[in-house]
Coordinates of C-alpha atoms and ligand atoms in Angstrom, one line a residue:
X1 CA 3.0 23.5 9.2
X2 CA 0.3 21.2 8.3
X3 CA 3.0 18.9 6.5
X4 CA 4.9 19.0 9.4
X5 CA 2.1 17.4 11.7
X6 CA 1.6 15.2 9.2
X7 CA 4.9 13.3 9.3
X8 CA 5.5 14.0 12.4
X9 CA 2.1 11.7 13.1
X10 CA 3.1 9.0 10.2
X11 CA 6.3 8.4 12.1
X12 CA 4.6 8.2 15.2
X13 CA 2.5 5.8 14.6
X14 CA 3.7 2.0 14.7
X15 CA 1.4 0.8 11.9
X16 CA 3.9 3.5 9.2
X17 CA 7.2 2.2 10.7
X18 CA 9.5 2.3 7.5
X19 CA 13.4 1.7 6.2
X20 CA 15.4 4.4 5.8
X21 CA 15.4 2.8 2.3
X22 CA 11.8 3.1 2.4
X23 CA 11.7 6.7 3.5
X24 CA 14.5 7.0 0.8
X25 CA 12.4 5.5 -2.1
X26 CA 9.3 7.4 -1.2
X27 CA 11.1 10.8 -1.5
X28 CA 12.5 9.4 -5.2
X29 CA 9.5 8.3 -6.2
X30 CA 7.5 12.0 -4.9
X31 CA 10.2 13.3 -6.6
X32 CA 9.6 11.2 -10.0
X33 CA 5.8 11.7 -9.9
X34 CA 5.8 15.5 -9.9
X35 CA 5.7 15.2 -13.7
X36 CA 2.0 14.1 -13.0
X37 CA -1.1 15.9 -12.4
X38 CA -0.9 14.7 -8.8
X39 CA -4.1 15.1 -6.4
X40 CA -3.6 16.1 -2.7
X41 CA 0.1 14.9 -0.8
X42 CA 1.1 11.3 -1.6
X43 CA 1.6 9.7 2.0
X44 CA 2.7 6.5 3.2
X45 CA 0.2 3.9 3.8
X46 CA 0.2 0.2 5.0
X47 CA -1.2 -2.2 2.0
X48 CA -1.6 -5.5 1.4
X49 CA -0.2 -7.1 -1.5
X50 CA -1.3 -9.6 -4.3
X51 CA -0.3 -12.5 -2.2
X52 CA -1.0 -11.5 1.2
X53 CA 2.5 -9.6 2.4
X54 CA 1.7 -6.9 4.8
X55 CA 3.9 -3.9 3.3
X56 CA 4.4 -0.1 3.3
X57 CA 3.4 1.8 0.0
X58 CA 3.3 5.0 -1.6
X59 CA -0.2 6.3 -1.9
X60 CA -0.6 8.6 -4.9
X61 CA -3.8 9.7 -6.8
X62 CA -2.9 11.4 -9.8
X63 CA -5.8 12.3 -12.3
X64 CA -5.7 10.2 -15.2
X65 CA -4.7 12.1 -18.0
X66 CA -1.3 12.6 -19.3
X67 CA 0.5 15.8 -18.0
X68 CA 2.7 16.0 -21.1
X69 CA 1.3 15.6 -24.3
X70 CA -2.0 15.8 -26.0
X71 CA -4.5 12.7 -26.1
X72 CA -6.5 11.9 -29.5
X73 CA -6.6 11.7 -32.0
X74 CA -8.8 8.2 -32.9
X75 CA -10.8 8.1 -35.4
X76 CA -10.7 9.6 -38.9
X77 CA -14.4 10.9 -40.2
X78 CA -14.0 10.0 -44.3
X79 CA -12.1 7.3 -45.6
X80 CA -10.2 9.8 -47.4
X81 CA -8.8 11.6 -44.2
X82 CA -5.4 11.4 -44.0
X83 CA -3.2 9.8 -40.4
X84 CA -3.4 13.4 -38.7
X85 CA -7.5 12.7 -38.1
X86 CA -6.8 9.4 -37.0
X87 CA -5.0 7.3 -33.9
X88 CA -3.0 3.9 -34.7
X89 CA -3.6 0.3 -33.8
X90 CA -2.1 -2.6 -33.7
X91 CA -2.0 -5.6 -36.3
X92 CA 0.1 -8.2 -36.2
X93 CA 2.7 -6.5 -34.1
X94 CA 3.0 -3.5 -36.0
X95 CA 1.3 0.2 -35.1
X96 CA -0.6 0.9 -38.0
X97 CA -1.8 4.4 -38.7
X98 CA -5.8 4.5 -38.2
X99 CA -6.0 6.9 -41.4
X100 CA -9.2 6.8 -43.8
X101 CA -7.6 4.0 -46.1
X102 CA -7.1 1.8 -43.0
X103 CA -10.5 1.8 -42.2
X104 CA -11.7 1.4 -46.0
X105 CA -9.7 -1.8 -45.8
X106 CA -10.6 -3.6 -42.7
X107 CA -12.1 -6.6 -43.9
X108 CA -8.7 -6.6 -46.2
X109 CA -6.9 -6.2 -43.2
X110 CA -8.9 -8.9 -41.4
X111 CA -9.8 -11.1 -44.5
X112 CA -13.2 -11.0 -43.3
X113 CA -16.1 -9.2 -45.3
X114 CA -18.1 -8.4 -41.9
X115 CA -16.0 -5.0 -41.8
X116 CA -17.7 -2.6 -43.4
X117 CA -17.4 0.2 -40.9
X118 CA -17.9 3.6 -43.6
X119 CA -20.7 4.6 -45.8
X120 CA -19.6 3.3 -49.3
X121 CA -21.5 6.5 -51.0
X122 CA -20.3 9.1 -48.9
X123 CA -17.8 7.7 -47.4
X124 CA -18.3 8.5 -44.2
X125 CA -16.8 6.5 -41.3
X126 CA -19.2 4.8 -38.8
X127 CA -17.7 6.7 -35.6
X128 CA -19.2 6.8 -31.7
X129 CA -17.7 9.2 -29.9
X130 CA -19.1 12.0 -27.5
X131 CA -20.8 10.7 -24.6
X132 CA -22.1 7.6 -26.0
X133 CA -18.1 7.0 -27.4
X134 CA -17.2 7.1 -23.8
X135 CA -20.1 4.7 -22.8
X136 CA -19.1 1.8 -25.2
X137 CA -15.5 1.9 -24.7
X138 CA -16.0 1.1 -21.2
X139 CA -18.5 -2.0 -22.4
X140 CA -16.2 -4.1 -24.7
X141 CA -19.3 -6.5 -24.6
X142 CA -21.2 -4.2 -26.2
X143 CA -24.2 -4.4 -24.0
X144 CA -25.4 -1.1 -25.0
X145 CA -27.0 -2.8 -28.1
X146 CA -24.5 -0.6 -31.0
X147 CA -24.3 -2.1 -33.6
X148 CA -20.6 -3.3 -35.2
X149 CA -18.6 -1.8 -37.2
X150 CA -18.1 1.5 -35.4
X151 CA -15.0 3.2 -34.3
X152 CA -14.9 4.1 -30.7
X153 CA -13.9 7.1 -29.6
X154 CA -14.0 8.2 -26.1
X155 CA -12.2 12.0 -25.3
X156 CA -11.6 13.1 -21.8
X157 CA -14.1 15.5 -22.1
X158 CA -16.7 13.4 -22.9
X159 CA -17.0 11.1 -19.9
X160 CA -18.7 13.7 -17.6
X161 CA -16.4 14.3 -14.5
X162 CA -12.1 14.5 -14.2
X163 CA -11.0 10.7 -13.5
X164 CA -8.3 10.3 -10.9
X165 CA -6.8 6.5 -10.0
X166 CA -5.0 6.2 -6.9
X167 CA -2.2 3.3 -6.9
X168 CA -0.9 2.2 -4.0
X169 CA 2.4 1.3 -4.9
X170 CA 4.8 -1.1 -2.9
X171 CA 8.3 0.6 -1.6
X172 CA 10.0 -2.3 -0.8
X173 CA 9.2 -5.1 -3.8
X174 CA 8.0 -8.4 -2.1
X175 CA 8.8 -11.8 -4.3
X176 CA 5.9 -13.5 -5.2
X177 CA 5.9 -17.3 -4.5
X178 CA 5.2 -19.6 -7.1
X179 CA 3.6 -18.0 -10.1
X180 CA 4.5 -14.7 -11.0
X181 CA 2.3 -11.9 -10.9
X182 CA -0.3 -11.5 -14.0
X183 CA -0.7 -7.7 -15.3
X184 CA -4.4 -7.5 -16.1
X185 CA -4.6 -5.3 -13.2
X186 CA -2.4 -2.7 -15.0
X187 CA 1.5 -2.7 -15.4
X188 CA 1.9 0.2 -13.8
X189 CA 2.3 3.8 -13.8
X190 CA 3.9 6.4 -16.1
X191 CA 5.8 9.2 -14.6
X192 CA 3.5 11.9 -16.5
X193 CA 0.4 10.1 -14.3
X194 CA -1.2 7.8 -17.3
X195 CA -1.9 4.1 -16.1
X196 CA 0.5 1.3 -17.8
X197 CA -1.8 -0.9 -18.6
X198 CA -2.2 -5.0 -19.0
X199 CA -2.9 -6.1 -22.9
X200 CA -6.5 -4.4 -24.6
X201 CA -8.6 -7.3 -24.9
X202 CA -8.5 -7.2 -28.7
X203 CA -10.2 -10.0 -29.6
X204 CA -13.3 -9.0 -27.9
X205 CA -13.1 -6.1 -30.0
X206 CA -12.0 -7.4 -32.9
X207 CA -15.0 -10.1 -32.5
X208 CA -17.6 -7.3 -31.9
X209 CA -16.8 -6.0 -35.5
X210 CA -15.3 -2.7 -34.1
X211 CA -12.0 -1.3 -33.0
X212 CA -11.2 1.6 -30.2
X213 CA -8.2 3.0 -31.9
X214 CA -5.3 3.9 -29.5
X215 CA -3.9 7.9 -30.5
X216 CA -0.1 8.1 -31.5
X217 CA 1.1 7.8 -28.3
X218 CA -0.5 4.6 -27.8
X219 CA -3.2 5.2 -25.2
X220 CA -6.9 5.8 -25.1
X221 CA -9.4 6.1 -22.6
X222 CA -12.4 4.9 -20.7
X223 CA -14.9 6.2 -18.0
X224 CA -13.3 3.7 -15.3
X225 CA -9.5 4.0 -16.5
X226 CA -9.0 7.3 -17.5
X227 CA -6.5 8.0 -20.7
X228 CA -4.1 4.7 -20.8
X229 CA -1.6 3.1 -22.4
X230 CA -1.5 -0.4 -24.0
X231 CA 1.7 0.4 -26.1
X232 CA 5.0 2.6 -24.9
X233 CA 6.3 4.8 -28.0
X234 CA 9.5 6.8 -26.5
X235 CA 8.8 10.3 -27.7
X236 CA 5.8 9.9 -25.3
X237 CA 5.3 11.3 -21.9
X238 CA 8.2 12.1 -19.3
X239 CA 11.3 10.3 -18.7
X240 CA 14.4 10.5 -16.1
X241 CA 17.4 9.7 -17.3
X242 CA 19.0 6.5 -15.5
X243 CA 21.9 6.7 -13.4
X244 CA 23.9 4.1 -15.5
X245 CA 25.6 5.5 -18.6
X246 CA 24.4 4.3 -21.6
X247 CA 21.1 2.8 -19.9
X248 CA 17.4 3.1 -21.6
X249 CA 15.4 6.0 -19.5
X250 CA 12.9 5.2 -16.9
X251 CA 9.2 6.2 -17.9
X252 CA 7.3 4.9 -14.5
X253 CA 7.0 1.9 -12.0
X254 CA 5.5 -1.3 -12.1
X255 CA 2.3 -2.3 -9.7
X256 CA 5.5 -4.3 -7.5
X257 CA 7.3 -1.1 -6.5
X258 CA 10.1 -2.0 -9.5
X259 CA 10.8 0.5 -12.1
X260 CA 9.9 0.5 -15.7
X261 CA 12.6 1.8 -18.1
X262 CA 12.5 1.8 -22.4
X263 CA 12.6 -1.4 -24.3
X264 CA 16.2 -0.4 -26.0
X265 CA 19.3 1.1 -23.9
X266 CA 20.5 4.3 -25.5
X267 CA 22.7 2.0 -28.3
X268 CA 19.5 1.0 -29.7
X269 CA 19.7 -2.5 -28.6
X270 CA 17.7 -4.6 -26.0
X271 CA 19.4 -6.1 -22.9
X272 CA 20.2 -9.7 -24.0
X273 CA 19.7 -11.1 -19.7
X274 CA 16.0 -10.3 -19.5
X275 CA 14.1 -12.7 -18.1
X276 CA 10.3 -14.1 -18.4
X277 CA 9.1 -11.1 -16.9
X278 CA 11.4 -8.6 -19.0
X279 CA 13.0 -8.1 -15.9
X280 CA 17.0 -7.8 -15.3
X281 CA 19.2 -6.6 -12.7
X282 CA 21.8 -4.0 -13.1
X283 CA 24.5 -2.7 -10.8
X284 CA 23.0 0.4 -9.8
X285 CA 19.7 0.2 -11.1
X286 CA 18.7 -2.7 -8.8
X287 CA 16.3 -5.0 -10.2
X288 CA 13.8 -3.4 -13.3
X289 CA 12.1 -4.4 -16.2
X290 CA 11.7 -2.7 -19.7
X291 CA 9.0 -2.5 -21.9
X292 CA 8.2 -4.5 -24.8
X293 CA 8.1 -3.6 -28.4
X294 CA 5.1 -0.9 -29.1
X295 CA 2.3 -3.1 -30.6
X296 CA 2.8 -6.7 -29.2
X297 CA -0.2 -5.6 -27.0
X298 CA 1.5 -6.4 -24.1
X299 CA 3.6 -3.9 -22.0
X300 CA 4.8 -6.3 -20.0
X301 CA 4.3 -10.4 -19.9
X302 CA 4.3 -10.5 -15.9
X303 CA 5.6 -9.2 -13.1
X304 CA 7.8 -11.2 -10.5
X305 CA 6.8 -9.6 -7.2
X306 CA 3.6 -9.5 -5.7
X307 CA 1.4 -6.4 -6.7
X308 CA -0.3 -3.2 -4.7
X309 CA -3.2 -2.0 -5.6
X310 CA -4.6 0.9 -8.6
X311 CA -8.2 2.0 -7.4
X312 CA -11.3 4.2 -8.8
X313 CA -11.7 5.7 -5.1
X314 CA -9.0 7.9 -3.9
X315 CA -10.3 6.5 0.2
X316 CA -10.0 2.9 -0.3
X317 CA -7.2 1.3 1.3
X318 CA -5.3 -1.5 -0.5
X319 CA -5.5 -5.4 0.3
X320 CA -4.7 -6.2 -3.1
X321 CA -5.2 -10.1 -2.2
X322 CA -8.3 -9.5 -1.1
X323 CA -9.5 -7.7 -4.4
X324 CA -8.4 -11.0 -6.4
X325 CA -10.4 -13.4 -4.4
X326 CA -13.8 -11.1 -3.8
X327 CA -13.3 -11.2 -7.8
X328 CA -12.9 -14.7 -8.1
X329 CA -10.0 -14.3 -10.9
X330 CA -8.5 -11.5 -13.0
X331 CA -10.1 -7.7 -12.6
X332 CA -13.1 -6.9 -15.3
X333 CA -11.3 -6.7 -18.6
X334 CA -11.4 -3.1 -20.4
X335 CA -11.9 -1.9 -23.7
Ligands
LIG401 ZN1 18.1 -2.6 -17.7
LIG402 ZN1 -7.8 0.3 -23.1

């Protein structure tokens, strides 16, 4: 009954008049998202998008931890711990195992003798996690005075209270004029409720003489963000299949209401059209984008319409334009 006042009120009031196609891409997207740990009813809401266009979106506040599979985990304890104690990183554009040896060879790896993050008599790794973990992966500036060389590790249970984001996420995608849409915002969102998120700022990191290894499905967390991913691996997290035969699967939606699908199409090859934005358009799918290669750091390049908005407060509304001026530039960067 109470759902029932509820849209009988949205569609009453002028400020929530939608498309059938909206209404229609709301109730797939509802649909989608119950793979997610999802917080209250996802409603319709005005926003305001990266570039000023007054739109409808989907509001959704999911709690920011994947529904699907286990997170962690990221650092081994002993440089002679084997992969299963540790997460993966990436080097070069390859995921590489965060196992004991890894860590015994950083300044190898990095061809500078700075990295010396483990004990050389015991052998013991230099690792931060519990609460203070949590605390420096959300400083990447490492104004908590740690030293270098430590591993950060930062688990769910750690950061002190259950982290929810709410996205605000555009139904009808809006073009954006002129330059296309940067993703240090976030990319989007997963279908099992993880954040997709812009590039880790890895030479921060990597300049601070420490790393925050990502776990094997290519996410990790901090107090602000929750558990998220900088890399997509495709045994991770929920996926629908896509309507075209033969098509890669789609694991979420970008911040400008377009889907996400898999880098490769079920052949095992990439769609040769994509553009700058790693977005194509197929009969069927509409317009889309899929995912780049796991460790390029970089889910996605751009996007090509104008953004809504993914928020710490579940009561905020979204002017997603206003967000990038008050800022003066790009959001905070995060660890
Ligand atoms: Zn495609
Ligand atoms: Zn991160």
């Amino acid at each position: 009954m109470i759902r029932l006042l509820f849209t009988v009120c949205a569609f009453a009031s002028p400020a929530f008049a939608q498309t059938q196609q909206e209404q229609d891409r709301f109730d797939e997207l509802v649909s989608l998202y119950q793979a997610a740990t999802v917080v209250g009813e996802p409603t319709f809401e005005p926003c305001v998008l990266s570039q000023g266009a007054e739109a409808n979106c989907l509001k959704i506040t999911v709690v920011a931890a994947p529904s699907d599979h286990i997170t962690g985990p990221y650092c081994p304890l002993n440089i002679s711990d084997t992969a299963e104690a540790g997460g993966t990183w990436f080097v070069d554009g390859e995921v590489r195992d965060v196992d004991g040896d890894f860590i015994a060879r950083l300044s190898e790896i990095y061809q500078n003798d700075a990295w010396q993050m483990f004990d050389p008599e015991t052998g013991d790794i230099f690792v931060r996690n519990n609460e203070i973990g949590c605390i420096v992966a959300g400083d990447p500036t490492n104004s908590t005075g740690q030293p270098d060389n430590i591993c950060v590790d930062c688990s769910l249970g750690f950061i002190g209270k259950t982290v929810t984001r709410t996205y605000f996420i555009p139904l009808t995608p809006v073009a954006s004029e002129g330059d296309v849409g940067d993703v240090r915002g976030g990319v989007g969102l997963a279908l099992n409720g993880v954040k997709v998120e812009g590039p880790a700022p890895l030479e921060l990191i990597l300049g601070g003489i420490t790393i925050g290894p990502f776990d094997d499905c290519g996410g990790h967390i901090n107090p602000s963000e929750g558990y998220h991913y900088h890399g997509i691996l495709e045994g991770c997290g929920a996926r629908a299949a896509a309507v075209t035969e033969g098509h890669a699967a789609r694991l979420g939606v970008a911040m400008d209401g377009h889907d996400l699908y898999d880098q490769l199409d079920l052949d095992t090859s990439e769609p040769a059209d994509l553009d700058a934005c790693r977005g194509h358009e197929v009969e069927g799918l509409g317009y889309h984008y899929h995912v780049s290669a796991t460790a390029t750091n970089q889910i996605l390049p751009c996007l090509t319409a104008q953004t809504g908005c993914s928020l710490e407060s579940a009561d905020a509304n979204c002017d997603a334009s206003l967000q990038s001026r008050e800022q003066g530039g790009p959001p905070p960067r995060e660890n």
